[in-house]
Amino acid sequence: MFTPFSRSMTFTLSLFSVVASPDLLAETDPENQSLELGATRITSEGLGATTEHTGAYTTGSMSTATRLNLSVKETPQSISVITRQQMDDFNLNTLTEVLRQTTGVNVQHNDSDRVSYSSRGYGINNFQIDGMPNTFGYMKSDSDTIIYDRIEVVRGATGLTTGAGDPSATVNMVRKRPTAQWQAKTGVSGGSHDNYYSFVDVGGPLAYDGKLRGRTVLAYRDSQSFRDNYALQRAVGYGILEGDLSDDTVLAVGFDYQDKQVQGTSWGTVPYWNSQGGKAGLSRSTNMAAHWSSWPLTDKTTFASLDHHLGGDWHLKAAYTHRQSDTDGKVYYGGAGFPNDDRSGMTAWASHMRGTSRMEAIDLNLAGSYALLGREHELMMGYGEATQRDVSPVMRDNIPDGYYSIEDWKYMGGIGKFPDTVTGLKGEHSSKQQKAGYLATRLSLTERLHAVLGSRYGSWELESAAPEYTANDQLLRANKTRQTHNDMWTPYAGLLYDITPEYTVYASYTDIFKPQSLKDVSNKYLEPVVGSNYEVGLKGSLLQERLNVAAAYFWSKQDNVAERDDSVPPNPITGEEYYKSGGKGNKVSGFELEVAGEVMPDWNLTAGYTYTHSVNGTDKRNNTGQPLNLLKVSSAYRLPGAWRNLTVGGAVNWQSDIHEFGNRPTGARDSEGNRITTRAKITQQAYSVVNLMSRYQFDEHVTASLNVNNLFDKKYYERVGFYNGVYWGDPRSITLALDWKL
């Protein structure tokens, strides 16, 4: 049991010795350490974009929505920010764990290694890192958050900054940056189900009187699972150099790496019904995957940015990123069929998941303020390109008869890996390219009335091919398809009125346009999604800008929205799932309430409630697999007086009921022996999950923390109806951590 913990701890300490030698640390002036234990008082002057070391649950400024550097109150859209402090308090080590605590975001797994996020009735497909696009479809990795300062989530359409997309949300993960003084932090933790984690984070000035700065973050996780036969190992590496080329120019270059290796990967849900049509009653630990089943993922990203001060507050910024995502694993999972009493009846989905996805993006923008009609206004203009290329090789297999039939899903140790050959032939491949220029301005029409106006104009192109070859490797047909959309114009408009210095009312509008790369069962692309998105609301910035409050009402209309077609199984060779159009007139409306920040000294709080109602063109509710109501509360309080070394907190997630329909067996068969099924509802009633946290400060260097997730061990389905099955939510888990900092 303790072997992974020892290995993880040894790994961390050895990495720490490489990046922070004793001689180097000895030179650090203890009077000027950048890391200070204890609460940091947040003032309106000190609260900027960076959240690390502020102790805050909010940020002073962000630019994800408009690229203008505005506060949350000045931005005419709904925004949530999960800060470094909140991630540390509640042990939010992955993007999934962060979004579980984010207002208005619904998290659901398809299986052990594919997770989907949704907001305002639609899936979230726009992801950014430092404002640059990073989207990879099903190959997207559930990133470790140790390298990020904060995660900004803008709900609604963000066509101005992302181009094509849904009115769901954009998730922007902002990396940690080098610090002006030396700092070092390391930690180890151990938890339920042999979940062990370790990290080291070192950075500061390197040379030239602090004009060259650097930072390194390394982490490793080795964990088992409450699910049978499942295990995960993840290695994380991040390095950045930042240099002052002159008093006006800063250059940053960096690299981040995340390698996830898994065993016992599932590919689908757990059956809800048995072969006779009754409830299967399978436990949370059920995993119908072979022990060798694996869908690993390795992400490598190189990035660079240049910021040049032109004069006044005008800045010219350029950024480049290159990301490569690779996978190579074989999956075998009993995802089809209905279990019998003797544990037979299940059929496997098996596939060799092998492919590479590469993305390159560049962006150049100019921003600053200007005077017009006696008032100061802000302007931002820029141009960006992003290209993504996916490719898989042709693979030939020789599957023996009966290989997909599972005799006993509880005992699958005798099932070996299926044989296949990876050829040198180019298999399915695609490329996606966006080009656009954009412009935005914030106008001060009066002392209290402001307008944010913007426009994005560009093109979008998708090419894909599924070549077919003869037995002797000669190309039979290319099967190429292509979509091109030029002259794509996306307007953005927002109006804000300051009722008082603390409160602002706003309204915003943007168009929606989303070319779809999803295909139907006939292998044809779905028509582009088009529509419009509106939002009105009230925002407040209180307690010297340490606390943000917001209320918003939103509505949108879309045509041709994609819906997963679960009447057919995934492609057995590529794993591709098929979709169908949701028709015309899809409407979503709802409202949100959120409080985020420091309610009083030493008490941080985020609380958000969301109501989302989605209907199709005939005004019939759709998206029933997503809850109408979401409530999320997270709070941490540092005790006063003699107990000041102790911080305690808790989090509650509550959601209303969800349901989907599946094919339930009747227990009968037709004349050809095929099982007869009928459509039936699978429901998860409303439920809540409670988490607790505590942290104790031994001295200025050492802290210990205890986190308990799902305190009452609530049993619930996170997802229902996906291919006639359910996906269990996580049971209770306990994590104990020990951190040391310079």
PDB file of C-alpha atoms in Angstrom, residues 419-566:
ATOM      1  CA  PRO A 419      -4.095  -8.802 -32.389  1.00  0.00           C
ATOM      2  CA  ASP A 420      -3.757  -6.099 -35.026  1.00  0.00           C
ATOM      3  CA  THR A 421      -1.184  -4.509 -37.287  1.00  0.00           C
ATOM      4  CA  VAL A 422      -0.420  -0.809 -37.470  1.00  0.00           C
ATOM      5  CA  THR A 423       0.411  -0.069 -41.084  1.00  0.00           C
ATOM      6  CA  GLY A 424       2.338   2.859 -42.493  1.00  0.00           C
ATOM      7  CA  LEU A 425      -0.756   3.964 -44.375  1.00  0.00           C
ATOM      8  CA  LYS A 426      -2.492   7.224 -43.574  1.00  0.00           C
ATOM      9  CA  GLY A 427      -5.941   6.544 -42.180  1.00  0.00           C
ATOM     10  CA  GLU A 428      -8.646   8.972 -41.171  1.00  0.00           C
ATOM     11  CA  HIS A 429      -7.310  12.510 -41.043  1.00  0.00           C
ATOM     12  CA  SER A 430      -8.687  16.021 -40.864  1.00  0.00           C
ATOM     13  CA  SER A 431      -7.634  19.640 -40.627  1.00  0.00           C
ATOM     14  CA  LYS A 432      -9.482  22.620 -39.208  1.00  0.00           C
ATOM     15  CA  GLN A 433      -8.445  26.227 -39.702  1.00  0.00           C
ATOM     16  CA  GLN A 434      -9.763  29.542 -38.411  1.00  0.00           C
ATOM     17  CA  LYS A 435      -8.577  33.014 -39.426  1.00  0.00           C
ATOM     18  CA  ALA A 436     -10.061  36.208 -38.097  1.00  0.00           C
ATOM     19  CA  GLY A 437      -9.503  39.847 -37.357  1.00  0.00           C
ATOM     20  CA  TYR A 438     -11.237  41.367 -34.358  1.00  0.00           C
ATOM     21  CA  LEU A 439     -11.918  44.791 -32.901  1.00  0.00           C
ATOM     22  CA  ALA A 440     -13.407  45.915 -29.596  1.00  0.00           C
ATOM     23  CA  THR A 441     -13.793  49.181 -27.765  1.00  0.00           C
ATOM     24  CA  ARG A 442     -15.138  50.276 -24.397  1.00  0.00           C
ATOM     25  CA  LEU A 443     -16.789  53.663 -24.720  1.00  0.00           C
ATOM     26  CA  SER A 444     -17.424  55.971 -21.783  1.00  0.00           C
ATOM     27  CA  LEU A 445     -20.576  57.603 -23.121  1.00  0.00           C
ATOM     28  CA  THR A 446     -21.169  59.459 -19.853  1.00  0.00           C
ATOM     29  CA  GLU A 447     -19.676  59.216 -16.405  1.00  0.00           C
ATOM     30  CA  ARG A 448     -22.057  56.343 -15.642  1.00  0.00           C
ATOM     31  CA  LEU A 449     -22.966  54.907 -19.050  1.00  0.00           C
ATOM     32  CA  HIS A 450     -20.517  52.654 -20.899  1.00  0.00           C
ATOM     33  CA  ALA A 451     -20.711  50.538 -24.041  1.00  0.00           C
ATOM     34  CA  VAL A 452     -18.585  47.584 -25.117  1.00  0.00           C
ATOM     35  CA  LEU A 453     -18.749  47.109 -28.874  1.00  0.00           C
ATOM     36  CA  GLY A 454     -16.888  44.530 -30.894  1.00  0.00           C
ATOM     37  CA  SER A 455     -16.759  42.608 -34.116  1.00  0.00           C
ATOM     38  CA  ARG A 456     -14.950  39.554 -35.440  1.00  0.00           C
ATOM     39  CA  TYR A 457     -14.580  38.851 -39.154  1.00  0.00           C
ATOM     40  CA  GLY A 458     -12.935  35.794 -40.633  1.00  0.00           C
ATOM     41  CA  SER A 459     -13.149  32.341 -42.167  1.00  0.00           C
ATOM     42  CA  TRP A 460     -13.434  28.723 -41.073  1.00  0.00           C
ATOM     43  CA  GLU A 461     -12.434  25.635 -43.057  1.00  0.00           C
ATOM     44  CA  LEU A 462     -12.607  21.916 -42.356  1.00  0.00           C
ATOM     45  CA  GLU A 463     -11.210  19.131 -44.522  1.00  0.00           C
ATOM     46  CA  SER A 464     -11.392  15.446 -43.686  1.00  0.00           C
ATOM     47  CA  ALA A 465     -10.734  12.153 -45.398  1.00  0.00           C
ATOM     48  CA  ALA A 466     -11.403   8.496 -44.624  1.00  0.00           C
ATOM     49  CA  PRO A 467      -9.317   6.638 -47.221  1.00  0.00           C
ATOM     50  CA  GLU A 468     -10.051   3.038 -48.112  1.00  0.00           C
ATOM     51  CA  TYR A 469      -7.352   0.622 -49.247  1.00  0.00           C
ATOM     52  CA  THR A 470      -7.253  -2.731 -50.961  1.00  0.00           C
ATOM     53  CA  ALA A 471      -5.810  -5.819 -49.305  1.00  0.00           C
ATOM     54  CA  ASN A 472      -2.446  -5.086 -50.947  1.00  0.00           C
ATOM     55  CA  ASP A 473      -2.418  -1.505 -49.595  1.00  0.00           C
ATOM     56  CA  GLN A 474      -3.455   0.270 -52.764  1.00  0.00           C
ATOM     57  CA  LEU A 475      -5.657   3.342 -52.350  1.00  0.00           C
ATOM     58  CA  LEU A 476      -9.195   2.449 -53.378  1.00  0.00           C
ATOM     59  CA  ARG A 477     -10.949   5.759 -52.683  1.00  0.00           C
ATOM     60  CA  ALA A 478     -10.068   8.892 -50.713  1.00  0.00           C
ATOM     61  CA  ASN A 479     -13.543   9.768 -49.362  1.00  0.00           C
ATOM     62  CA  LYS A 480     -12.676  13.433 -48.930  1.00  0.00           C
ATOM     63  CA  THR A 481     -15.097  16.020 -47.605  1.00  0.00           C
ATOM     64  CA  ARG A 482     -14.695  19.750 -47.133  1.00  0.00           C
ATOM     65  CA  GLN A 483     -16.526  22.626 -45.481  1.00  0.00           C
ATOM     66  CA  THR A 484     -15.624  26.259 -46.096  1.00  0.00           C
ATOM     67  CA  HIS A 485     -17.259  29.294 -44.537  1.00  0.00           C
ATOM     68  CA  ASN A 486     -15.930  32.688 -45.552  1.00  0.00           C
ATOM     69  CA  ASP A 487     -17.031  36.184 -44.567  1.00  0.00           C
ATOM     70  CA  MET A 488     -18.067  35.079 -41.087  1.00  0.00           C
ATOM     71  CA  TRP A 489     -19.025  38.225 -39.155  1.00  0.00           C
ATOM     72  CA  THR A 490     -19.735  38.030 -35.443  1.00  0.00           C
ATOM     73  CA  PRO A 491     -20.958  41.234 -33.767  1.00  0.00           C
ATOM     74  CA  TYR A 492     -20.764  41.836 -30.027  1.00  0.00           C
ATOM     75  CA  ALA A 493     -22.507  44.592 -28.087  1.00  0.00           C
ATOM     76  CA  GLY A 494     -22.811  45.361 -24.407  1.00  0.00           C
ATOM     77  CA  LEU A 495     -24.261  48.310 -22.513  1.00  0.00           C
ATOM     78  CA  LEU A 496     -23.498  49.056 -18.846  1.00  0.00           C
ATOM     79  CA  TYR A 497     -24.933  51.679 -16.502  1.00  0.00           C
ATOM     80  CA  ASP A 498     -23.448  52.398 -13.075  1.00  0.00           C
ATOM     81  CA  ILE A 499     -26.409  52.805 -10.707  1.00  0.00           C
ATOM     82  CA  THR A 500     -23.963  53.572  -7.901  1.00  0.00           C
ATOM     83  CA  PRO A 501     -20.172  53.229  -7.642  1.00  0.00           C
ATOM     84  CA  GLU A 502     -20.790  49.679  -6.388  1.00  0.00           C
ATOM     85  CA  TYR A 503     -23.606  48.435  -8.668  1.00  0.00           C
ATOM     86  CA  THR A 504     -23.918  48.203 -12.461  1.00  0.00           C
ATOM     87  CA  VAL A 505     -26.738  46.978 -14.682  1.00  0.00           C
ATOM     88  CA  TYR A 506     -25.878  45.601 -18.113  1.00  0.00           C
ATOM     89  CA  ALA A 507     -27.197  44.010 -21.288  1.00  0.00           C
ATOM     90  CA  SER A 508     -25.247  42.157 -23.985  1.00  0.00           C
ATOM     91  CA  TYR A 509     -25.835  40.510 -27.348  1.00  0.00           C
ATOM     92  CA  THR A 510     -23.802  38.382 -29.737  1.00  0.00           C
ATOM     93  CA  ASP A 511     -24.424  36.217 -32.788  1.00  0.00           C
ATOM     94  CA  ILE A 512     -23.818  32.474 -32.806  1.00  0.00           C
ATOM     95  CA  PHE A 513     -22.247  30.586 -35.686  1.00  0.00           C
ATOM     96  CA  LYS A 514     -20.721  27.140 -35.344  1.00  0.00           C
ATOM     97  CA  PRO A 515     -19.683  24.945 -38.279  1.00  0.00           C
ATOM     98  CA  GLN A 516     -19.952  21.354 -37.109  1.00  0.00           C
ATOM     99  CA  SER A 517     -17.324  18.666 -37.459  1.00  0.00           C
ATOM    100  CA  LEU A 518     -19.769  16.055 -36.125  1.00  0.00           C
ATOM    101  CA  LYS A 519     -21.187  13.503 -38.543  1.00  0.00           C
ATOM    102  CA  ASP A 520     -24.396  11.515 -38.778  1.00  0.00           C
ATOM    103  CA  VAL A 521     -24.572   7.764 -39.246  1.00  0.00           C
ATOM    104  CA  SER A 522     -24.303   8.322 -43.042  1.00  0.00           C
ATOM    105  CA  ASN A 523     -20.894   9.957 -42.444  1.00  0.00           C
ATOM    106  CA  LYS A 524     -22.195  13.387 -43.488  1.00  0.00           C
ATOM    107  CA  TYR A 525     -21.427  16.602 -41.621  1.00  0.00           C
ATOM    108  CA  LEU A 526     -24.274  18.257 -39.796  1.00  0.00           C
ATOM    109  CA  GLU A 527     -25.331  21.709 -40.954  1.00  0.00           C
ATOM    110  CA  PRO A 528     -23.732  24.692 -39.109  1.00  0.00           C
ATOM    111  CA  VAL A 529     -25.383  25.925 -35.939  1.00  0.00           C
ATOM    112  CA  VAL A 530     -26.688  29.498 -36.163  1.00  0.00           C
ATOM    113  CA  GLY A 531     -28.477  31.679 -33.646  1.00  0.00           C
ATOM    114  CA  SER A 532     -28.304  34.572 -31.203  1.00  0.00           C
ATOM    115  CA  ASN A 533     -27.496  35.045 -27.518  1.00  0.00           C
ATOM    116  CA  TYR A 534     -28.781  37.687 -25.075  1.00  0.00           C
ATOM    117  CA  GLU A 535     -28.063  38.499 -21.435  1.00  0.00           C
ATOM    118  CA  VAL A 536     -29.188  41.174 -18.958  1.00  0.00           C
ATOM    119  CA  GLY A 537     -28.043  41.475 -15.396  1.00  0.00           C
ATOM    120  CA  LEU A 538     -26.861  43.306 -12.313  1.00  0.00           C
ATOM    121  CA  LYS A 539     -23.316  43.237 -10.925  1.00  0.00           C
ATOM    122  CA  GLY A 540     -21.849  44.616  -7.745  1.00  0.00           C
ATOM    123  CA  SER A 541     -18.314  45.098  -6.430  1.00  0.00           C
ATOM    124  CA  LEU A 542     -18.320  45.494  -2.640  1.00  0.00           C
ATOM    125  CA  LEU A 543     -16.019  45.718   0.356  1.00  0.00           C
ATOM    126  CA  GLN A 544     -13.280  47.624  -1.492  1.00  0.00           C
ATOM    127  CA  GLU A 545     -13.640  45.348  -4.526  1.00  0.00           C
ATOM    128  CA  ARG A 546     -12.948  42.211  -2.487  1.00  0.00           C
ATOM    129  CA  LEU A 547     -16.444  40.771  -3.103  1.00  0.00           C
ATOM    130  CA  ASN A 548     -18.324  40.396  -6.396  1.00  0.00           C
ATOM    131  CA  VAL A 549     -22.072  39.760  -6.613  1.00  0.00           C
ATOM    132  CA  ALA A 550     -24.073  39.135  -9.790  1.00  0.00           C
ATOM    133  CA  ALA A 551     -27.544  38.301 -11.054  1.00  0.00           C
ATOM    134  CA  ALA A 552     -28.273  37.551 -14.713  1.00  0.00           C
ATOM    135  CA  TYR A 553     -31.109  36.495 -16.992  1.00  0.00           C
ATOM    136  CA  PHE A 554     -30.098  34.876 -20.286  1.00  0.00           C
ATOM    137  CA  TRP A 555     -31.770  33.466 -23.363  1.00  0.00           C
ATOM    138  CA  SER A 556     -30.582  32.110 -26.693  1.00  0.00           C
ATOM    139  CA  LYS A 557     -31.976  30.567 -29.836  1.00  0.00           C
ATOM    140  CA  GLN A 558     -30.208  28.101 -32.115  1.00  0.00           C
ATOM    141  CA  ASP A 559     -30.914  26.001 -35.179  1.00  0.00           C
ATOM    142  CA  ASN A 560     -29.295  22.668 -36.149  1.00  0.00           C
ATOM    143  CA  VAL A 561     -28.007  21.816 -32.672  1.00  0.00           C
ATOM    144  CA  ALA A 562     -26.263  18.419 -32.593  1.00  0.00           C
ATOM    145  CA  GLU A 563     -27.605  15.605 -30.440  1.00  0.00           C
ATOM    146  CA  ARG A 564     -25.835  12.302 -29.853  1.00  0.00           C
ATOM    147  CA  ASP A 565     -27.503   9.480 -31.788  1.00  0.00           C
ATOM    148  CA  ASP A 566     -27.341   6.631 -29.271  1.00  0.00           C
TER     149      ASP A 566
END
